[in-house]
Short mmCIF file of C-alpha atoms in Angstrom, two decimals:
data_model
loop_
_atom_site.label_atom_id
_atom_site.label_comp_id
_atom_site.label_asym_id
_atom_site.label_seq_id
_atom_site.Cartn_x
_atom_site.Cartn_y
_atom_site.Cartn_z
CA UNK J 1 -27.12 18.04 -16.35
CA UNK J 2 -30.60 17.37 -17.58
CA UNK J 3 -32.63 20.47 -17.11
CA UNK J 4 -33.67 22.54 -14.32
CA UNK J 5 -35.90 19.53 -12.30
CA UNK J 6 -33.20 16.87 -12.76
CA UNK J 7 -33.18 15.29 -9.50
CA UNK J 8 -29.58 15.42 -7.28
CA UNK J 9 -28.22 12.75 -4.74
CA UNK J 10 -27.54 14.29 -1.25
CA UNK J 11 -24.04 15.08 -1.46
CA UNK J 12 -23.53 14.65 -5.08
CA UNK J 13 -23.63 17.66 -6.77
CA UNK J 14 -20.41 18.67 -6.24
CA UNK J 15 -18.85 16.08 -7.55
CA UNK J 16 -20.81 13.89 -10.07
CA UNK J 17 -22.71 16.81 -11.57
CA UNK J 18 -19.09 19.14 -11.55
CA UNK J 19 -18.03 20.20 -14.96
CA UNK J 20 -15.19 17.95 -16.58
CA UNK J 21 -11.87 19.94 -15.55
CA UNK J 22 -11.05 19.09 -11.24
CA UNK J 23 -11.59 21.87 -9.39
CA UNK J 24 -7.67 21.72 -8.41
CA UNK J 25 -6.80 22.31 -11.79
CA UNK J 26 -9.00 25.82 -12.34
CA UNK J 27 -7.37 26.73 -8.95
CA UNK J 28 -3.97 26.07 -9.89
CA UNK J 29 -3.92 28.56 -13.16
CA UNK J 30 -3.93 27.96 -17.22
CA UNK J 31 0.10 26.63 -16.58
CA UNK J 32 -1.37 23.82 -13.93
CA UNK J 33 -3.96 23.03 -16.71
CA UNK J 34 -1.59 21.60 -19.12
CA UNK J 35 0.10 19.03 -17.21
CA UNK J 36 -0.53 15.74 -16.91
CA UNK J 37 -1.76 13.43 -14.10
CA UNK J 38 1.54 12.01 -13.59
CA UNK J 39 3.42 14.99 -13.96
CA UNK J 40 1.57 16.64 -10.96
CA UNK J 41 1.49 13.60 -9.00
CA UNK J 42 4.91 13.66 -9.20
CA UNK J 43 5.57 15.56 -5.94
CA UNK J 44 3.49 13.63 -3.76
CA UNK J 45 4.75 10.69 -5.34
CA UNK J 46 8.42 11.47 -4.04
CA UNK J 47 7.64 12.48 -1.06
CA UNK J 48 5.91 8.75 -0.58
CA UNK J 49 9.00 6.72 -2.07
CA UNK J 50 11.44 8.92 0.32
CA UNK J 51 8.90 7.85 2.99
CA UNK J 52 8.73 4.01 2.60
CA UNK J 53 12.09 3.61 1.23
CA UNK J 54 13.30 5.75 5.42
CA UNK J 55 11.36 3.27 6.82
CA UNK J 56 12.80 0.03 4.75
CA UNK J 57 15.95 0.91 5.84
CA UNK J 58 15.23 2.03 9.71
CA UNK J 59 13.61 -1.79 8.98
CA UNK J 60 17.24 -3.19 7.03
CA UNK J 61 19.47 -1.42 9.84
CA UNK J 62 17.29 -2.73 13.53
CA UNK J 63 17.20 -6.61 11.63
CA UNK J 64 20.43 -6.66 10.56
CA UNK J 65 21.39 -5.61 14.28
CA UNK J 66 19.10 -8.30 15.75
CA UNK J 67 20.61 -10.79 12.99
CA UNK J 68 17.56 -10.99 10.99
CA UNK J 69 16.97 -10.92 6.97
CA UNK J 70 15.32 -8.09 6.00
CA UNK J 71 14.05 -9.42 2.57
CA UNK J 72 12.94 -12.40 4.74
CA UNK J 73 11.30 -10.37 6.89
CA UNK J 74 8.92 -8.65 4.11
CA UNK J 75 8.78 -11.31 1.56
CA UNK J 76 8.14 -14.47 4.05
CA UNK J 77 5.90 -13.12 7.18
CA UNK J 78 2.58 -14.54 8.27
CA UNK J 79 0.11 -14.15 5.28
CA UNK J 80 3.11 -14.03 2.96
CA UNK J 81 4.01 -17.35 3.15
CA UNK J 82 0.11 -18.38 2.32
CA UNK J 83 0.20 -16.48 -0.77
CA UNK J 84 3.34 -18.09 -1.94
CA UNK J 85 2.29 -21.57 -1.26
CA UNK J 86 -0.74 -20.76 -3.20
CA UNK J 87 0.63 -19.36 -5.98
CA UNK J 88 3.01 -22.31 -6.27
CA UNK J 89 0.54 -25.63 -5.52
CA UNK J 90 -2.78 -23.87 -5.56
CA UNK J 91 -5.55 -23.81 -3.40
CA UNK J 92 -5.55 -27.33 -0.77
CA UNK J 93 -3.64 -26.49 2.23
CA UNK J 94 -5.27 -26.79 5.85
CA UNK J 95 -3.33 -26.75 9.10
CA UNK J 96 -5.34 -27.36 12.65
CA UNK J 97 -3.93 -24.54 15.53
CA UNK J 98 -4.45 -24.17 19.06
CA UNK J 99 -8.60 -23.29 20.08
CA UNK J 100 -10.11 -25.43 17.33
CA UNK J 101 -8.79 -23.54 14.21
CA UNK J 102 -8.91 -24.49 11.13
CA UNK J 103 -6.83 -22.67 9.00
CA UNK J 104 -7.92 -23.30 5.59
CA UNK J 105 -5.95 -21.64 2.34
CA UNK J 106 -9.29 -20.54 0.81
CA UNK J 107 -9.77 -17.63 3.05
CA UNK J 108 -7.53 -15.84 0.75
CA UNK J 109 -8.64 -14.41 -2.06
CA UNK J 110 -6.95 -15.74 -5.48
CA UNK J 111 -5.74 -12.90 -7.43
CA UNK J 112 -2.99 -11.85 -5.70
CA UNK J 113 -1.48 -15.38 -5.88
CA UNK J 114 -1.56 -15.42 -9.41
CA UNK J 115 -0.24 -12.46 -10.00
CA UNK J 116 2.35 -14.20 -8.04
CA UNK J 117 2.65 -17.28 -9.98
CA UNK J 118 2.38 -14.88 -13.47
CA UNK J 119 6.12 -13.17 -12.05
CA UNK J 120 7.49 -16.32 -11.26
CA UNK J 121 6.63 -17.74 -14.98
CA UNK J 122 8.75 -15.11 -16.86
CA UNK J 123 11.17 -14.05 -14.11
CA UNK J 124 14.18 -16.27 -12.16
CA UNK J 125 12.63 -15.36 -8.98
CA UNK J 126 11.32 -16.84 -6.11
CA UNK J 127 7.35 -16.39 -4.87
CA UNK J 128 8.29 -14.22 -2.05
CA UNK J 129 10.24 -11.95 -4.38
CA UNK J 130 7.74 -12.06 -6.89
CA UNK J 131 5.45 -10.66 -4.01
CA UNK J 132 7.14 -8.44 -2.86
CA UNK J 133 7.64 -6.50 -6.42
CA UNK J 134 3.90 -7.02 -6.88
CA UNK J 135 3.56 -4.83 -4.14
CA UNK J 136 6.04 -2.17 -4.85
CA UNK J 137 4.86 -1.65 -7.94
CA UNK J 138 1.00 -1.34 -6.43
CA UNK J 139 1.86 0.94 -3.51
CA UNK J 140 3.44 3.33 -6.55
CA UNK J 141 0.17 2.98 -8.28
CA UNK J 142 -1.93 3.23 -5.62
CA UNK J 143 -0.41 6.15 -4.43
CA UNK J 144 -0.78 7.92 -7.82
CA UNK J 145 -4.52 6.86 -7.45
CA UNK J 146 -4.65 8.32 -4.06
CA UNK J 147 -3.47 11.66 -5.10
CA UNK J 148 -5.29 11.86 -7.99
CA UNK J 149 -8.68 11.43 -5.56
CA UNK J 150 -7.49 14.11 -3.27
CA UNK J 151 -7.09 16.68 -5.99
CA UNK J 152 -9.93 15.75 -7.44
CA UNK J 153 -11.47 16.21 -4.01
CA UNK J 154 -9.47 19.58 -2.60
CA UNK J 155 -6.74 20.30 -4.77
CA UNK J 156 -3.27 19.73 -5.43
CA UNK J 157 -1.86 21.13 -1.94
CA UNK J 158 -4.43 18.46 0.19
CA UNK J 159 -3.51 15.38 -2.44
CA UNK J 160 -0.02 16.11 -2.01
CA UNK J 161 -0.39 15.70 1.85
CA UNK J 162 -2.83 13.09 1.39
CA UNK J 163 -0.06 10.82 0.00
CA UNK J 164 2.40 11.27 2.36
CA UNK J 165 0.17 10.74 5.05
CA UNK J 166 -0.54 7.64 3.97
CA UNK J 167 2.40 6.27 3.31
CA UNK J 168 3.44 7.39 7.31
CA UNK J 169 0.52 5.45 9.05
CA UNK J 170 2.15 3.30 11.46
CA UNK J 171 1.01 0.19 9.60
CA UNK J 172 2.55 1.45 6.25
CA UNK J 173 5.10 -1.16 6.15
CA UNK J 174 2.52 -3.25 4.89
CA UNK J 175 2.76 -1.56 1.75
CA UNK J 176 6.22 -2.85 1.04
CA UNK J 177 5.45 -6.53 1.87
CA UNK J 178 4.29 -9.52 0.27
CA UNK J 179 0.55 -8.78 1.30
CA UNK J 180 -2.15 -7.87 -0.71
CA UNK J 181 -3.31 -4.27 0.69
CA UNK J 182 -1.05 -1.95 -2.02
CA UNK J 183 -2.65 -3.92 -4.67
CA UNK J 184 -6.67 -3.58 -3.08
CA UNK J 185 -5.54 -0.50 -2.51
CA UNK J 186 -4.02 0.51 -6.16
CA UNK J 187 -7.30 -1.05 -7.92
CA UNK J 188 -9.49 1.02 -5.36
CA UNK J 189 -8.20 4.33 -5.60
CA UNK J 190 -8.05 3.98 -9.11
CA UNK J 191 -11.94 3.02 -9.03
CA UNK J 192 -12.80 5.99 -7.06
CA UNK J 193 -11.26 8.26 -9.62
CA UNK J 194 -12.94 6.65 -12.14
CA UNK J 195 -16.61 7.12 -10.54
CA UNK J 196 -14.83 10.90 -9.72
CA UNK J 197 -14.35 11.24 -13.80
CA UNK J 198 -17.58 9.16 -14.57
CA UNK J 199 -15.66 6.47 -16.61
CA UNK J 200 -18.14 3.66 -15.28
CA UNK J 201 -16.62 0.57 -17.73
CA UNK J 202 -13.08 1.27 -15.70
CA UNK J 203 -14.62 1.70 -12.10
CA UNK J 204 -16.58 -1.51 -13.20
CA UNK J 205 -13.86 -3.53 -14.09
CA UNK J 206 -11.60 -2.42 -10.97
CA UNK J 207 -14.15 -3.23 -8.77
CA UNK J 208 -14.37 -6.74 -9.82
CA UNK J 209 -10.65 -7.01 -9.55
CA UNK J 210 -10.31 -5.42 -5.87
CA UNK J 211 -13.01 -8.12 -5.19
CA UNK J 212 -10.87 -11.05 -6.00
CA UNK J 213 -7.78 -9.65 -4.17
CA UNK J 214 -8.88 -8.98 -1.14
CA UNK J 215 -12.36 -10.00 1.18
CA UNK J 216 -12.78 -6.14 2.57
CA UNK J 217 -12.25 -5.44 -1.60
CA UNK J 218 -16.14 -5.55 -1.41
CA UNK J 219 -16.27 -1.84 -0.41
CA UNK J 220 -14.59 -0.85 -3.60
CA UNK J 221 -18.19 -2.99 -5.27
CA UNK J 222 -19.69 -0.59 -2.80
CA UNK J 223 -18.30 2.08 -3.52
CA UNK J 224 -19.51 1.82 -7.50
CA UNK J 225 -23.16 0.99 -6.15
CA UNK J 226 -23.71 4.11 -4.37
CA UNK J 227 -22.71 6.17 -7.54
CA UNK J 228 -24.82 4.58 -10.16
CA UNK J 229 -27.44 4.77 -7.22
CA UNK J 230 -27.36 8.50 -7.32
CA UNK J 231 -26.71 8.67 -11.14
CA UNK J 232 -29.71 6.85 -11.58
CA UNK J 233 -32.26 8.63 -8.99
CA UNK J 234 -30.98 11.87 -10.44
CA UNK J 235 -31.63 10.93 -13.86
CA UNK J 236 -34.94 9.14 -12.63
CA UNK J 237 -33.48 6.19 -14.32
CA UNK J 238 -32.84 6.90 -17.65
CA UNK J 239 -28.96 6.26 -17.42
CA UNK J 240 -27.14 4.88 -19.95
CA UNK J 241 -26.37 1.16 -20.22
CA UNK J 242 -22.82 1.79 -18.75
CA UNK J 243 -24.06 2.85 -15.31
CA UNK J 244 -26.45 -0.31 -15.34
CA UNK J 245 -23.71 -2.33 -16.40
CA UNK J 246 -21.35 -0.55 -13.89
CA UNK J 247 -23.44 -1.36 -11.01
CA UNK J 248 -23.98 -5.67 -12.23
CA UNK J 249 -20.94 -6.08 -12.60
CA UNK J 250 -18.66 -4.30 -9.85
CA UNK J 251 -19.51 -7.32 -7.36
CA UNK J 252 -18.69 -9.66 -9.53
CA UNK J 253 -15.12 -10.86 -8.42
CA UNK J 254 -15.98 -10.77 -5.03
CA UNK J 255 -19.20 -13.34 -5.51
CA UNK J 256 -17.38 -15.22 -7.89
CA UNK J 257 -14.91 -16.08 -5.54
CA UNK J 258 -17.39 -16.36 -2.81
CA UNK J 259 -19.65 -18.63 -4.46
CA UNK J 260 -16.67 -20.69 -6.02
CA UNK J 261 -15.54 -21.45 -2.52
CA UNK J 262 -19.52 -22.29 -1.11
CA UNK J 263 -19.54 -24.38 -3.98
CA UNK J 264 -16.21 -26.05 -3.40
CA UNK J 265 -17.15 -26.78 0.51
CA UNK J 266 -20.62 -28.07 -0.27
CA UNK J 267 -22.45 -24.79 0.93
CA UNK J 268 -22.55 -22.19 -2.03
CA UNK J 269 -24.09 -19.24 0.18
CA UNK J 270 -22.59 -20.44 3.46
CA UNK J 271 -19.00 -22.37 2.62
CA UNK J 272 -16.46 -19.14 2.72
CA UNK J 273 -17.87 -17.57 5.68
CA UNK J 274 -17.48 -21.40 7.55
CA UNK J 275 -13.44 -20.96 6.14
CA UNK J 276 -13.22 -17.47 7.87
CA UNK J 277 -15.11 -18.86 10.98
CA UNK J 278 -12.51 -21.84 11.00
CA UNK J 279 -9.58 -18.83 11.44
CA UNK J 280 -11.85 -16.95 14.17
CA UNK J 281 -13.10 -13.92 11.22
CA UNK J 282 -16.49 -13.66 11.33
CA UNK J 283 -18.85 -10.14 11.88
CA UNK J 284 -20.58 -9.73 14.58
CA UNK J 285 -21.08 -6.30 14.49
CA UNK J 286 -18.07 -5.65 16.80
CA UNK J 287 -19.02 -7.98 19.75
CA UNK J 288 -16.35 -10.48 19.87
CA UNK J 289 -13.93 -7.19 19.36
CA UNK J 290 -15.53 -5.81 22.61
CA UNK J 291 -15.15 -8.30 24.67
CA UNK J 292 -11.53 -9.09 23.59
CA UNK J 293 -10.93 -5.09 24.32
CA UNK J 294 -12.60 -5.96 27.76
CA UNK J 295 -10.40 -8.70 28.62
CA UNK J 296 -7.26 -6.11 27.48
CA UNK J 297 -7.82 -3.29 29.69
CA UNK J 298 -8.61 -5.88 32.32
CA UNK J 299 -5.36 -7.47 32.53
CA UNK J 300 -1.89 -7.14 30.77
CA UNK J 301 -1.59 -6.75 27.05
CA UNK J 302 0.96 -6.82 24.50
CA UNK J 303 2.02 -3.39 22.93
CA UNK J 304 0.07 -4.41 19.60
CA UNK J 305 -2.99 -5.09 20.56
CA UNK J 306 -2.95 -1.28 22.45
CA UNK J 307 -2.30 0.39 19.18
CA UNK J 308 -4.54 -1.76 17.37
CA UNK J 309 -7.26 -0.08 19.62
CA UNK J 310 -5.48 3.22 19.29
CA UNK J 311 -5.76 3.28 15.61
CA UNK J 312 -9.01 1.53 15.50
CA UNK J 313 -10.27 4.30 17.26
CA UNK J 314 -8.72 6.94 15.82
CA UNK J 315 -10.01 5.82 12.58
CA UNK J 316 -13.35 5.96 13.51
CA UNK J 317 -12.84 9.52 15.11
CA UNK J 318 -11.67 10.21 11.75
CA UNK J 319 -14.72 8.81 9.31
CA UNK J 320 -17.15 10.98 11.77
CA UNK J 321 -14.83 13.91 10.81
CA UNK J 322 -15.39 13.26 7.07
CA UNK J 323 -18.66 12.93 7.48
CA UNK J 324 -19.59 15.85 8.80
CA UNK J 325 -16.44 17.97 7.80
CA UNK J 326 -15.16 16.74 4.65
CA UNK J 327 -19.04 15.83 3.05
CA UNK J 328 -17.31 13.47 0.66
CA UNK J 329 -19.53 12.49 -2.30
CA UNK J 330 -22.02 9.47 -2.03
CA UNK J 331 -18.42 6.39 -3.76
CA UNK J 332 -15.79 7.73 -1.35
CA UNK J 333 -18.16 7.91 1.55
CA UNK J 334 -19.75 4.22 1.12
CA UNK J 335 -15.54 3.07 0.01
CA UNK J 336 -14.81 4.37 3.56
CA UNK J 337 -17.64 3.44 5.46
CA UNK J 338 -17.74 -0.29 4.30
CA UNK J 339 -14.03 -0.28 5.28
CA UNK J 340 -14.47 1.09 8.98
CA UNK J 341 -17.41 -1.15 9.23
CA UNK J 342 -15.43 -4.25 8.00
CA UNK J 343 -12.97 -3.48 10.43
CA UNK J 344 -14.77 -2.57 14.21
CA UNK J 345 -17.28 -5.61 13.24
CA UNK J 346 -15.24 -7.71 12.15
CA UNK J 347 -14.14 -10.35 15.20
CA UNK J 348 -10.41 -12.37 15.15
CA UNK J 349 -6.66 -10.80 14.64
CA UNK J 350 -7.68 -7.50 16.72
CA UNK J 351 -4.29 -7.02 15.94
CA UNK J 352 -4.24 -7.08 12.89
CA UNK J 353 -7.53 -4.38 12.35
CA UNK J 354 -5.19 -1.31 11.21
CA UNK J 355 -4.12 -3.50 8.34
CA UNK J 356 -7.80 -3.80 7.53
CA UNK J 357 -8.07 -0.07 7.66
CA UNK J 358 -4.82 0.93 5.39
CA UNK J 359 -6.82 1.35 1.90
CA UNK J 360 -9.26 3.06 3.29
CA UNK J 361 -7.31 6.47 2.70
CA UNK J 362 -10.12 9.01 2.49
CA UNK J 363 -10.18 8.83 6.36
CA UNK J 364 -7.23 11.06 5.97
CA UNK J 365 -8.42 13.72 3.93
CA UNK J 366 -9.90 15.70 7.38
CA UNK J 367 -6.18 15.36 8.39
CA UNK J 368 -4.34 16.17 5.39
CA UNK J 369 -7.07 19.30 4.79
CA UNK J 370 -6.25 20.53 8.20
CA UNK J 371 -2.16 20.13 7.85
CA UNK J 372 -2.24 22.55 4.67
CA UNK J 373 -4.11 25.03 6.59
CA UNK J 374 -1.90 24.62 9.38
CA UNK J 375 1.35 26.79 10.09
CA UNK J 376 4.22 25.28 7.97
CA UNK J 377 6.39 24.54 11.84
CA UNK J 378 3.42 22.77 13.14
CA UNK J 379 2.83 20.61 9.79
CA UNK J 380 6.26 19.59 10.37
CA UNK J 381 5.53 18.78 13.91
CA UNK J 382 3.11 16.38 13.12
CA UNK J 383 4.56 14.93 9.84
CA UNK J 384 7.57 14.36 11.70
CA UNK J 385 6.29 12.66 14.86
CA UNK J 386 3.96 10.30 12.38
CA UNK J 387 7.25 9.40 10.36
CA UNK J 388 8.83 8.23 13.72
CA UNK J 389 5.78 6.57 14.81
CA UNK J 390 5.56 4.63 11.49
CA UNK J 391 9.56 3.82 11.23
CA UNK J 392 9.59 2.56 14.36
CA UNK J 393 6.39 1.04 14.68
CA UNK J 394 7.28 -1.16 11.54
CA UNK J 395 10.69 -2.66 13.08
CA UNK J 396 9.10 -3.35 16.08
CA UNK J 397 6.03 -5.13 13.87
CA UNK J 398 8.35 -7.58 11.97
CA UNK J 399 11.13 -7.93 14.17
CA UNK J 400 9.70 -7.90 17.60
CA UNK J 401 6.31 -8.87 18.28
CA UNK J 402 4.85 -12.06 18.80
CA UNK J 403 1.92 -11.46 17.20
CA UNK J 404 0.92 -11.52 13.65
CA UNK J 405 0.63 -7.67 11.53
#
């Protein structure tokens, strides 16, 4: 604080101007106090690995039956086998599909691949291996980092639920494939924690590296923005040179990569988005999505594309619930807002929307705030009827439907 007339940013206060010790720590007595981040993540943090690892093997038991490889499944589908050609040859591949498209390689961001091509450097392994412990290893961390948001936000009892939730959307099995989401989502959480703890050099620096991984990894930028924004109107400006330096740099990766690709195509401001447009991604502000939704009800549709819409919408349902329930502070409410906005926009892959939407997890806080209050045989209810949803809804993703996740 600085003095009675310092200036506060709507919705701020609570958070940004709170003393240094998370509220879910005073609640949760002296005892509580004295353990460590990881220590009282650990809970939640089962309760996720018992989650994914049911669902792996609901996934390992209907392929094997249908005479599938599961590894295959999760280490070589759709984007998958993108990242692992980049990471192996680098950036230069371009395949023409049906309707014009032009599907080049630089639509996908670069970090992830190398990350990939680090593994396969010091370990006998193959790309699609080395993806997919990339992304066990994120969805750990990123589930630590989600936790550690919910406390921070409504104590240890919400985080916990938080987690698990997450880890039981029906697109979840994402999170234990070769595909970039657990690791936008790791270096996101982690950046919201760090705005939540006002470490601005961290936030700053996992920012720029949610950025490069992944092209919605701008709302994490976003996300820093709005809290030096409010650190600096409430200080009228006088902020150190961290939260100036916060806010420069947080967009850095994703311009980089941006500009790197406009550069490479001959168009430095226009180049990337003419890649996306070449795969049908472009944002319209949600009217190609419309009429595609349109031509759906009118006719008959594939079981994917109705849940797509299904979660779409309930994800929206679920940001005006924040907003007006939850009053998140001014980084978690821009994360999620980018990420929702991204994502009903956004035109091409309808299907493939709830992907878009997994890291944005604070759309789940109304939810997980309402199944602690809730009696403990209806929390069950619910918990258990999402855990079917997800296992099943991830076999029948990656071994049944003829569409792209």
């Amino acid at each position: 604080m600085i003095g009675p007339r310092a200036r506060r940013c709507t919705l701020s206060a609570e958070t940004l101007d709170r003393p240094a010790a998370p509220p879910a720590v005073v609640r949760s007595g002296p005892r509580a106090r004295d353990r460590g981040p990881l220590r009282r993540a650990v809970p939640a943090l089962g309760l996720f690995a018992a989650a994914r690892l049911t669902g792996l093997l609901v996934l390992a038991l209907w392929a094997r039956h249908s005479g599938r490889s599961p590894r295959a499944l999760l280490a070589t589908s759709w984007d998958s086998r993108w990242y692992a050609e980049i990471a192996a040859h680098g950036y230069g591949r371009v395949l023409h599909g049906a309707h014009g498209m032009v599907l080049d390689d630089l639509a996908f961001f670069p970090l992830y691949p190398a990350l990939v091509r680090a593994v396969t450097t010091v370990l006998p392994v193959t790309g699609g291996t080395a993806g997919l412990l990339l992304s066990w290893l994120a969805a750990g961390a990123a589930a630590w980092g989600v936790y550690l948001v919910g406390e921070r936000l409504r104590g240890r009892r919400t985080a916990t639920v938080l987690v698990l939730l997450w880890g039981l959307l029906p697109h979840s099995v994402v999170l234990t494939m070769a595909y970039t989401e657990p690791v936008m989502t790791a270096f996101a959480a982690w950046a919201l924690y760090a705005l939540l703890t006002r470490r601005w050099p961290a936030a700053a620096v996992l920012a720029g590296l949610a950025g490069l991984t992944r092209p919605n990894g701008m709302a994490v930028a976003a996300a820093v923005l709005a809290a030096a924004g409010c650190e600096l109107w409430r200080t009228r400006g006088r902020s150190g040179p961290r939260v100036w330096a916060a806010g420069l740099l947080a967009p850095a990766g994703w311009l980089s990569y941006v500009l790197w690709v406009g550069v490479r195509k001959g168009d430095p401001l226009g180049g990337y988005f003419a890649v996306q447009s070449g795969w049908t991604s472009r944002f319209d502000l949600g009217r190609g999505s419309l009429v595609f939704v349109r031509d759906m009800l009118g006719g008959t549709t594939q079981f994917g594309f109705a849940m797509a819409l299904l979660i779409t919408g309930a994800a929206v349902l679920l940001f005006a619930l924040l907003v007006c329930g939850e009053r998140p502070p001014p980084p978690v409410l821009a994360y999620a807002a980018v990420l929702v906005l991204i994502a009903v926009g956004g035109s091409g892959f309808f299907e493939s929307k709830p992907r878009f939407l997994l890291p944005a997890f604070p759309l789940l806080l109304p939810l997980a705030a309402a199944l602690t209050k809730a009696r403990p045989r209806a929390a069950i209810l619910v918990v258990a009827a999402l855990a079917g949803l997800s296992f099943c809804y991830g076999a029948y993703a990656l071994t049944l439907a003829r569409m792209a996740i």
